[in-house]
XYZ file of C-alpha atoms in Angstrom:
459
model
C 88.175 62.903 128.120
C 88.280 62.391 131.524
C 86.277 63.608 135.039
C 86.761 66.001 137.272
C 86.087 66.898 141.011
C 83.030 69.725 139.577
C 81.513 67.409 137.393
C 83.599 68.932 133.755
C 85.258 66.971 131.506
C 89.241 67.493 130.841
C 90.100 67.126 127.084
C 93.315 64.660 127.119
C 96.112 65.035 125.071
C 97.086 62.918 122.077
C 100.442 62.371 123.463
C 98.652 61.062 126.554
C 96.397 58.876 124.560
C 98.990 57.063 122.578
C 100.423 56.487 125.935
C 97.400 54.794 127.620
C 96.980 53.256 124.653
C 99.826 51.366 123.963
C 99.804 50.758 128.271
C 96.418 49.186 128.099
C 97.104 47.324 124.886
C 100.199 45.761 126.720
C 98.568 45.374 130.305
C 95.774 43.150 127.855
C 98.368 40.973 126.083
C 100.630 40.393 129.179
C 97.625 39.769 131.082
C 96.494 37.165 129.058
C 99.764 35.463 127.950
C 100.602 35.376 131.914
C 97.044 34.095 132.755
C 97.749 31.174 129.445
C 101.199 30.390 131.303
C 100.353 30.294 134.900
C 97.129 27.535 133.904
C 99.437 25.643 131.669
C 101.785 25.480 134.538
C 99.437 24.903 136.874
C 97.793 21.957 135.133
C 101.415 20.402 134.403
C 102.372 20.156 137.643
C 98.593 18.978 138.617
C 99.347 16.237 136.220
C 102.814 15.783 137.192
C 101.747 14.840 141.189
C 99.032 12.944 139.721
C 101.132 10.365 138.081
C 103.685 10.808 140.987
C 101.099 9.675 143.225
C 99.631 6.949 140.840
C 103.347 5.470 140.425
C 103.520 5.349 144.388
C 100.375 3.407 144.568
C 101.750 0.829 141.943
C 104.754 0.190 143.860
C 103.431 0.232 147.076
C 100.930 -2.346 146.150
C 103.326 -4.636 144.478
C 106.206 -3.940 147.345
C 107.338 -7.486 149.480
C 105.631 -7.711 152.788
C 107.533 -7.081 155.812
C 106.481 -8.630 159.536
C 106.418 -5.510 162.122
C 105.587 -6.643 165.564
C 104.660 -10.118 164.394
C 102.341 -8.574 161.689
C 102.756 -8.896 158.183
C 102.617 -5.241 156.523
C 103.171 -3.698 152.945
C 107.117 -2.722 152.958
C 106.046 0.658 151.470
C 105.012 1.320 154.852
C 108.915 1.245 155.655
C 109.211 3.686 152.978
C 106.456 6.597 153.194
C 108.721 9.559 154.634
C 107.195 11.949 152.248
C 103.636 11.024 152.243
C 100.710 9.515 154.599
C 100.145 5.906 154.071
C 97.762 3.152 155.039
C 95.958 0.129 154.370
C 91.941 0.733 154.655
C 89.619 -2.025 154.636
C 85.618 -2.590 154.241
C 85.012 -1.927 158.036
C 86.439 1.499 157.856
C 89.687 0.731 159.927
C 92.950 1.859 159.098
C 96.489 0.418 159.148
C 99.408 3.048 158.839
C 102.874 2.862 160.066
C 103.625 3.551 164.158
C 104.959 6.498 164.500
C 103.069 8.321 161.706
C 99.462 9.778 161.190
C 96.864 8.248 159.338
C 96.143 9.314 155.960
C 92.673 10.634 155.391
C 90.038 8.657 153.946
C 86.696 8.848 152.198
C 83.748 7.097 151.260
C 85.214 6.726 147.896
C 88.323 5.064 149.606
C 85.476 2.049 150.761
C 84.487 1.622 147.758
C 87.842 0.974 146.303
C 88.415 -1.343 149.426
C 85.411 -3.429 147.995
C 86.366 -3.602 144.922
C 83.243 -1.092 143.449
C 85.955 1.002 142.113
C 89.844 0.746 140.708
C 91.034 3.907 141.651
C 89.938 7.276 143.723
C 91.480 10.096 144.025
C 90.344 13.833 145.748
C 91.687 16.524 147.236
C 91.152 17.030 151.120
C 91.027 20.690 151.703
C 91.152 20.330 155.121
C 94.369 19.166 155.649
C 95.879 20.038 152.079
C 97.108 16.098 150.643
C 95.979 14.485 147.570
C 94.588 11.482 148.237
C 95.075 8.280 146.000
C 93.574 4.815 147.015
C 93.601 1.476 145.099
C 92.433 -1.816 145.374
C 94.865 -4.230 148.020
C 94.446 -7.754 148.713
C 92.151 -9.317 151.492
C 89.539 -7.053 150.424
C 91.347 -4.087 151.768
C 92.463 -0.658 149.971
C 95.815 1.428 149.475
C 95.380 4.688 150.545
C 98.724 7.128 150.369
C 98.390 11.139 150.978
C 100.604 13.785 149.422
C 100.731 17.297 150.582
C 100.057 20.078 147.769
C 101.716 22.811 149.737
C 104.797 22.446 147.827
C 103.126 22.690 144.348
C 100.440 25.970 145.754
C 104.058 27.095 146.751
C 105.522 26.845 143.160
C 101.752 28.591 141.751
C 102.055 31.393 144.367
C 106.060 31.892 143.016
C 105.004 31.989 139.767
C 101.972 34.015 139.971
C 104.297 36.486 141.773
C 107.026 36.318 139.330
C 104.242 36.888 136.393
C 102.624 39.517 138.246
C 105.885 41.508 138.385
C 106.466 41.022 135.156
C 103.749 41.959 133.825
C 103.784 45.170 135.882
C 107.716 45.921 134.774
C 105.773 45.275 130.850
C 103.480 47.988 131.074
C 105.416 49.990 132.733
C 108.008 49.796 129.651
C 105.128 49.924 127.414
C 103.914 53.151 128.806
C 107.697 54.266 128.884
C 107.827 53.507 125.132
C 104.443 55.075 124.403
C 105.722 58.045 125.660
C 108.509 57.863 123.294
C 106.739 56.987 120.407
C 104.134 59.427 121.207
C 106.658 62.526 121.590
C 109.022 61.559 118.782
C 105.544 60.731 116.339
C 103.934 63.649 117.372
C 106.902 66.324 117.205
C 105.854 67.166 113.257
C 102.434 67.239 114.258
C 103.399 69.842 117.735
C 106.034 71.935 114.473
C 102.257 71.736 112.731
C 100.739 73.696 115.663
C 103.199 75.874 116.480
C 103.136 76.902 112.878
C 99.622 77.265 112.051
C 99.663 79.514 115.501
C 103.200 81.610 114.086
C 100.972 82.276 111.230
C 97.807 83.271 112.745
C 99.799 85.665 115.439
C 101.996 86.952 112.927
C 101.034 86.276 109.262
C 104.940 84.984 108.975
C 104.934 81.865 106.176
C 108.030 80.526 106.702
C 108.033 76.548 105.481
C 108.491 74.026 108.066
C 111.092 72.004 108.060
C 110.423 68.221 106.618
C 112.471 64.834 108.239
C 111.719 61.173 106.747
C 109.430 60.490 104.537
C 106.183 59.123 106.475
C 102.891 60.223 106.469
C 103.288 63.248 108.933
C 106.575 63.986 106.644
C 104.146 64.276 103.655
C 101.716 65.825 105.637
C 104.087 68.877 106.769
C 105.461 69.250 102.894
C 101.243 69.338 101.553
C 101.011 72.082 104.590
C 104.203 74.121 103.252
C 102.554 73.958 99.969
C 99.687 75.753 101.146
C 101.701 78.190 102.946
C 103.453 78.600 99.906
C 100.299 79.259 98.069
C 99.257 81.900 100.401
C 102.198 83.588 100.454
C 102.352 83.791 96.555
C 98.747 84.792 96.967
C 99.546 87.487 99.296
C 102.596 88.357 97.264
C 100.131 88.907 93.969
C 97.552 90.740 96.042
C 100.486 92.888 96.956
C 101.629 93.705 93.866
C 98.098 94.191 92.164
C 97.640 97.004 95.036
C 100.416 98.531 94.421
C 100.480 98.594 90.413
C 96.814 99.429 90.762
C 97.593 102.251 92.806
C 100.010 103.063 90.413
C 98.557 103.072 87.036
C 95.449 105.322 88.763
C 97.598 108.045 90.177
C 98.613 108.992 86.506
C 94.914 109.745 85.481
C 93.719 110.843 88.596
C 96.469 113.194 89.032
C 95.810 114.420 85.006
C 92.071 114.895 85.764
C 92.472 116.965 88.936
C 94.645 119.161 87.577
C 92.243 119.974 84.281
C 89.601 120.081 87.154
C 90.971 122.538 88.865
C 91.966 124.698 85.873
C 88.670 124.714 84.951
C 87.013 125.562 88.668
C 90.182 128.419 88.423
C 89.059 130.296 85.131
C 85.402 130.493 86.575
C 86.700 133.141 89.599
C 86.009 136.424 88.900
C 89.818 137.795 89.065
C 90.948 134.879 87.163
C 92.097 134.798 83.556
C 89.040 133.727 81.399
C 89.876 130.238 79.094
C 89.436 130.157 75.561
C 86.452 128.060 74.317
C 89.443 125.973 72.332
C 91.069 125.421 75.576
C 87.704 124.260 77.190
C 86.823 122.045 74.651
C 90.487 120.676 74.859
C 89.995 119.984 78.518
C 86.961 118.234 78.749
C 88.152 115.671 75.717
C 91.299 115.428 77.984
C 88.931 114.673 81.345
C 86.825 112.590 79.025
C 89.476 110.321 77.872
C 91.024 109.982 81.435
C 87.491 109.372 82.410
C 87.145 105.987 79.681
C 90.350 105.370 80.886
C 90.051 104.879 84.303
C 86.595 103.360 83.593
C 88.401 100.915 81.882
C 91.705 100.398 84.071
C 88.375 99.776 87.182
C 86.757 97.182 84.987
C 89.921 95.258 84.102
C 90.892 95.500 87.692
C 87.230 93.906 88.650
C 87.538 91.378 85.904
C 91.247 90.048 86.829
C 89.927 90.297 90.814
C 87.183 87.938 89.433
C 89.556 86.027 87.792
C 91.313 85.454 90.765
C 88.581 84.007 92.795
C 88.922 79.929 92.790
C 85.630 79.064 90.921
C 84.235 75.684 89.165
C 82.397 75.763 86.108
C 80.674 73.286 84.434
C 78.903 75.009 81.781
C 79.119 73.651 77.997
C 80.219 76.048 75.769
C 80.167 76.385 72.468
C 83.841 78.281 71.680
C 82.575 79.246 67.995
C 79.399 81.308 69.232
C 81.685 82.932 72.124
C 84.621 83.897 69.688
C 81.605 85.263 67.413
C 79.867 87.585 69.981
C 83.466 88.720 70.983
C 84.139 89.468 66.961
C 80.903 91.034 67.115
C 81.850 93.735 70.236
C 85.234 93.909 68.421
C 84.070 95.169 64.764
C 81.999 97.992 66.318
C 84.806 98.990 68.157
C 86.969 98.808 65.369
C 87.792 101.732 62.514
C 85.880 101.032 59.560
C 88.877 100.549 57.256
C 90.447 97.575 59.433
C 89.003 94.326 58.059
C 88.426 90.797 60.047
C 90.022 87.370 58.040
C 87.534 85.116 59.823
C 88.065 80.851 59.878
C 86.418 78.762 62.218
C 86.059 75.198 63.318
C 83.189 73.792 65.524
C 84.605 73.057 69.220
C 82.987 72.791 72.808
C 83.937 72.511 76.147
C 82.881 72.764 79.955
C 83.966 76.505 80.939
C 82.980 79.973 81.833
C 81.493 81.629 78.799
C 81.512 85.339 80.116
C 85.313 84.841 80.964
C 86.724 83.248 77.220
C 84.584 85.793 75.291
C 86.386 88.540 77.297
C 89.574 86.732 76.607
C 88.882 86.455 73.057
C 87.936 90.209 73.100
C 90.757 91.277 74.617
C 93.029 89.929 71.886
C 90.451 90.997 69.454
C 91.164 94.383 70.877
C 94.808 94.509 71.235
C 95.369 93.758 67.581
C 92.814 96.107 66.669
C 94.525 98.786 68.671
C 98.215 98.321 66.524
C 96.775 97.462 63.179
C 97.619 100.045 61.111
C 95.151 102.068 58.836
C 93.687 99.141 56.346
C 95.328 96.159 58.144
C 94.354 92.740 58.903
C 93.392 90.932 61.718
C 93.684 87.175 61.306
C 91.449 84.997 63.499
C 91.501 81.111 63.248
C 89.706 78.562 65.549
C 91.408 75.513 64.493
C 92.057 71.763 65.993
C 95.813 70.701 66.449
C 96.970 67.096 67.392
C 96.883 66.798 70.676
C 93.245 66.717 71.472
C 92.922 70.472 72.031
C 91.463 73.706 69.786
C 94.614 76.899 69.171
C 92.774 79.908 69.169
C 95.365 82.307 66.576
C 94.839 86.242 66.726
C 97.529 88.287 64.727
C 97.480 91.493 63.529
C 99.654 93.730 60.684
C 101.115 95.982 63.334
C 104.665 96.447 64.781
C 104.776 93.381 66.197
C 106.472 92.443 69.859
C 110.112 93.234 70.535
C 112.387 90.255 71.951
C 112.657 92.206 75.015
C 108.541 92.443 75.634
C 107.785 88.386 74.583
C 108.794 87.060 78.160
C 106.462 90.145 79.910
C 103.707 90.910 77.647
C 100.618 88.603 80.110
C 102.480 90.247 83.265
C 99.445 92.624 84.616
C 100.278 96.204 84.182
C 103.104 95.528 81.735
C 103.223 98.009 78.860
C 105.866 97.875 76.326
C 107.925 101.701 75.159
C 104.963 101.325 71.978
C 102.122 100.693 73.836
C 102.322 103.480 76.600
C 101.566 106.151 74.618
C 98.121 104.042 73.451
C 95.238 103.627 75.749
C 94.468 100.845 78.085
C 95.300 99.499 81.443
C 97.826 96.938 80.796
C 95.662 94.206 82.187
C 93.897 92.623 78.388
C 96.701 90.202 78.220
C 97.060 88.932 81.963
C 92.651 88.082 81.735
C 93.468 86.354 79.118
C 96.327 83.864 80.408
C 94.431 83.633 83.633
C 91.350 82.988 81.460
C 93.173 79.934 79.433
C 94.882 78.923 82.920
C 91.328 78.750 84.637
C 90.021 76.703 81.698
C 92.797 74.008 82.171
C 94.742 75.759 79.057
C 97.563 78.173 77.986
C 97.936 81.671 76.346
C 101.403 82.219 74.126
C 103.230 85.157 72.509
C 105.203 85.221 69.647
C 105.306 86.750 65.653
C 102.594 86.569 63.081
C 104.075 85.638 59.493
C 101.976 88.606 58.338
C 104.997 90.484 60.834
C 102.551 91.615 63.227
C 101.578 90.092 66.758
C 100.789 86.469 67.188
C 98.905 85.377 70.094
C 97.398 81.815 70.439
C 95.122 80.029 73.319
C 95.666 76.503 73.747
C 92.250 75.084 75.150
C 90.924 71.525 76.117
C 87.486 70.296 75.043
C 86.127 68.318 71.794
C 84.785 68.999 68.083
């Protein structure tokens, strides 16, 4: 975030952050690596008129003497074009060539002149030479002066030069930022614009996916999702509008006995027999159970539907016995139950696998015929799971009906003339699904129905 004039903060963009970012981190590194250079240079050359100057001494020391105006003098003297040179003894007085100025001295010069020290050398700020003396015979010292303004002209060059550079660096690094930042951030900006298309118009259209980074992966995990809601939304869809269907049939039956009845109690309508009466309310009582039904499978599948985790243990052979239980009593008396069970448990929704269990319990109830069978086995297969078999004596399913029969609402040509809501068979997948399991269709050897739920857990 950054300041403003009234005192608020301004939220900065990402884009803008990667770009200060990779500016600053530049600016830091160039910065130092010019900073490294610039002393290494400097020192080098430091060094380098150091030993220029040191060399210079040495040879103007050991250089043949020359007589100038009848006096013997160092033939350096003859020499020094470049730098100030002299001859400095222990009284202070200097000897430099005619024509020339004197190099500066110090009190560390004197000391060198008598012989308290082999070499001195300082800086003279004043007039900007290096000065260099040594020790020179008769008790005197050589003292020779070199300007520094060429080598603080070669630092201020360079400091320029790096200075520029470093400016032209972040500069590209902030260019490149930018770059980064906008090509980087474009899934990220299809993100946005997405999650707004959806939440202005509810359209779930996948976004396109490039490469195969982590905003790549991150796009495809959000087009899953959108996916998921629009299958959601899809299901919703259709559970409204088979819902709506399957209740207009009963609804519509029960208004019109309604209103036949309301009808025959007017004065100057036609009286109804007490046959026809009594026909009519069984007729509004059995569209009554069955919309009372069709509402509580509705209820139970919307249940379904909601994402919930369950860690209850449960014991499958008590469920499948309170479901037999609800099933017997429901049952005609001359249908009997071939009961074998094995112990098995695992972490799950009780309520929702005995109404599973019931609703197959039901179902093959519903097409045994007069004195059949209805096989139920709890038994352990292979792979580390329990199959839960129900099969019945009936009719059994048609080829046509195997692929459809857990679709909600789907009612084969034999079954629409029975009661129920066509939902029994799509709990029960959901059920299995929900429990990390699987619900399948197929033929009984007795010729009847076969349906079998493939559940996790252990004996």
């Amino acid at each position: 975030m950054i300041g403003t004039a009234n005192g608020r903060f301004q939220r900065v963009s990402l884009r803008a952050r990667v770009t200060l970012l990779a500016a600053f981190c530049v600016a830091g590194v160039v910065a130092v690596v010019s900073l490294g250079a610039y002393m290494t240079v400097s020192s080098n050359l430091d060094d380098q008129l150091n030993e220029n100057l040191r060399q210079r001494a040495r040879a103007a020391v050991t250089a043949p003497r020359v007589n100038a105006d009848l006096t013997e003098v160092p033939g350096a003297f003859l020499a020094a074009g470049d730098v100030r040179i002299g001859l400095l003894d222990v009284g202070g007085r200097m000897l430099y060539p005619t024509g020339t100025i004197a190099p500066p001295s110090s009190s560390g010069d004197l000391e060198v002149a008598r012989g308290a020290k082999l070499e001195n050398m300082w800086d003279d700020y004043r007039t900007g030479f290096r000065v260099i003396s040594v020790p020179y015979e008769d008790g005197r010292a050589m003292v020779i002066a070199q300007s520094m303004a060429p080598l603080n002209q070669t630092l201020g060059k360079l400091s320029v030069v790096l200075f520029v550079i470093s400016g032209i660096g972040v500069l590209v690094a902030a260019a490149a930022g930018t770059a980064v930042a906008r090509t980087g951030l474009r899934p990220v900006q299809r993100l946005t614009e997405a999650t707004e298309r959806v939440a202005l118009t509810g359209d779930l259209r996948p976004i396109p996916v490039t490469g195969d980074d982590e905003l790549a992966r991150l796009t495809q995990r959000f087009n899953a999702m959108l996916g998921a809601v629009a299958d959601s939304q899809e299901r919703q869809r259709r559970l409204v509008a088979d819902a709506g269907h399957e209740l207009r049939t009963p609804l519509t039956s029960m208004r019109t006995n309604l209103e036949l009845l309301l009808a025959s109690e007017r004065p100057d309508a036609p009286t109804l027999s007490d046959q026809d009466k009594a026909e009519i309310h069984a007729d509004v009582r059995a569209q009554l159970d069955e919309l009372t039904t069709l509402i509580g499978d509705l209820v139970e599948l919307a249940r379904e539907d909601a994402p919930q985790v369950v860690h209850e243990p449960v014991d499958l052979v008590e469920v499948v016995e309170r479901a037999l239980d609800r099933a017997r009593r429901r049952a005609a008396a001359d249908v009997t139950f071939d009961v074998r069970l094995q112990p098995w448990t695992l972490l799950g929704d009780s309520s929702a696998l005995e109404r599973a269990v019931l609703n197959l319990l039901d179902n093959a109830v519903k097409f045994s015929p007069s004195g059949g069978t209805v096989r139920l086995e709890l038994r352990q297969v292979g792979d580390g799971s329990v199959a839960l078999e129900v099969a019945d004596s009936g009719p059994g399913i048609a080829d046509a009906d195997l692929p459809h029969v857990f679709e909600r609402f789907y009612r084969s040509s034999e079954a629409r003339t029975l009661p129920g809501s066509g939902l029994g068979l799509a709990i029960v997948k959901q059920a299995a699904e929900r429990h990390g399991g699987a619900a399948y269709a197929g033929r009984a050897p007795e010729g009847g129905a076969l349906f079998t739920l493939r559940l996790p857990g252990r004996p």
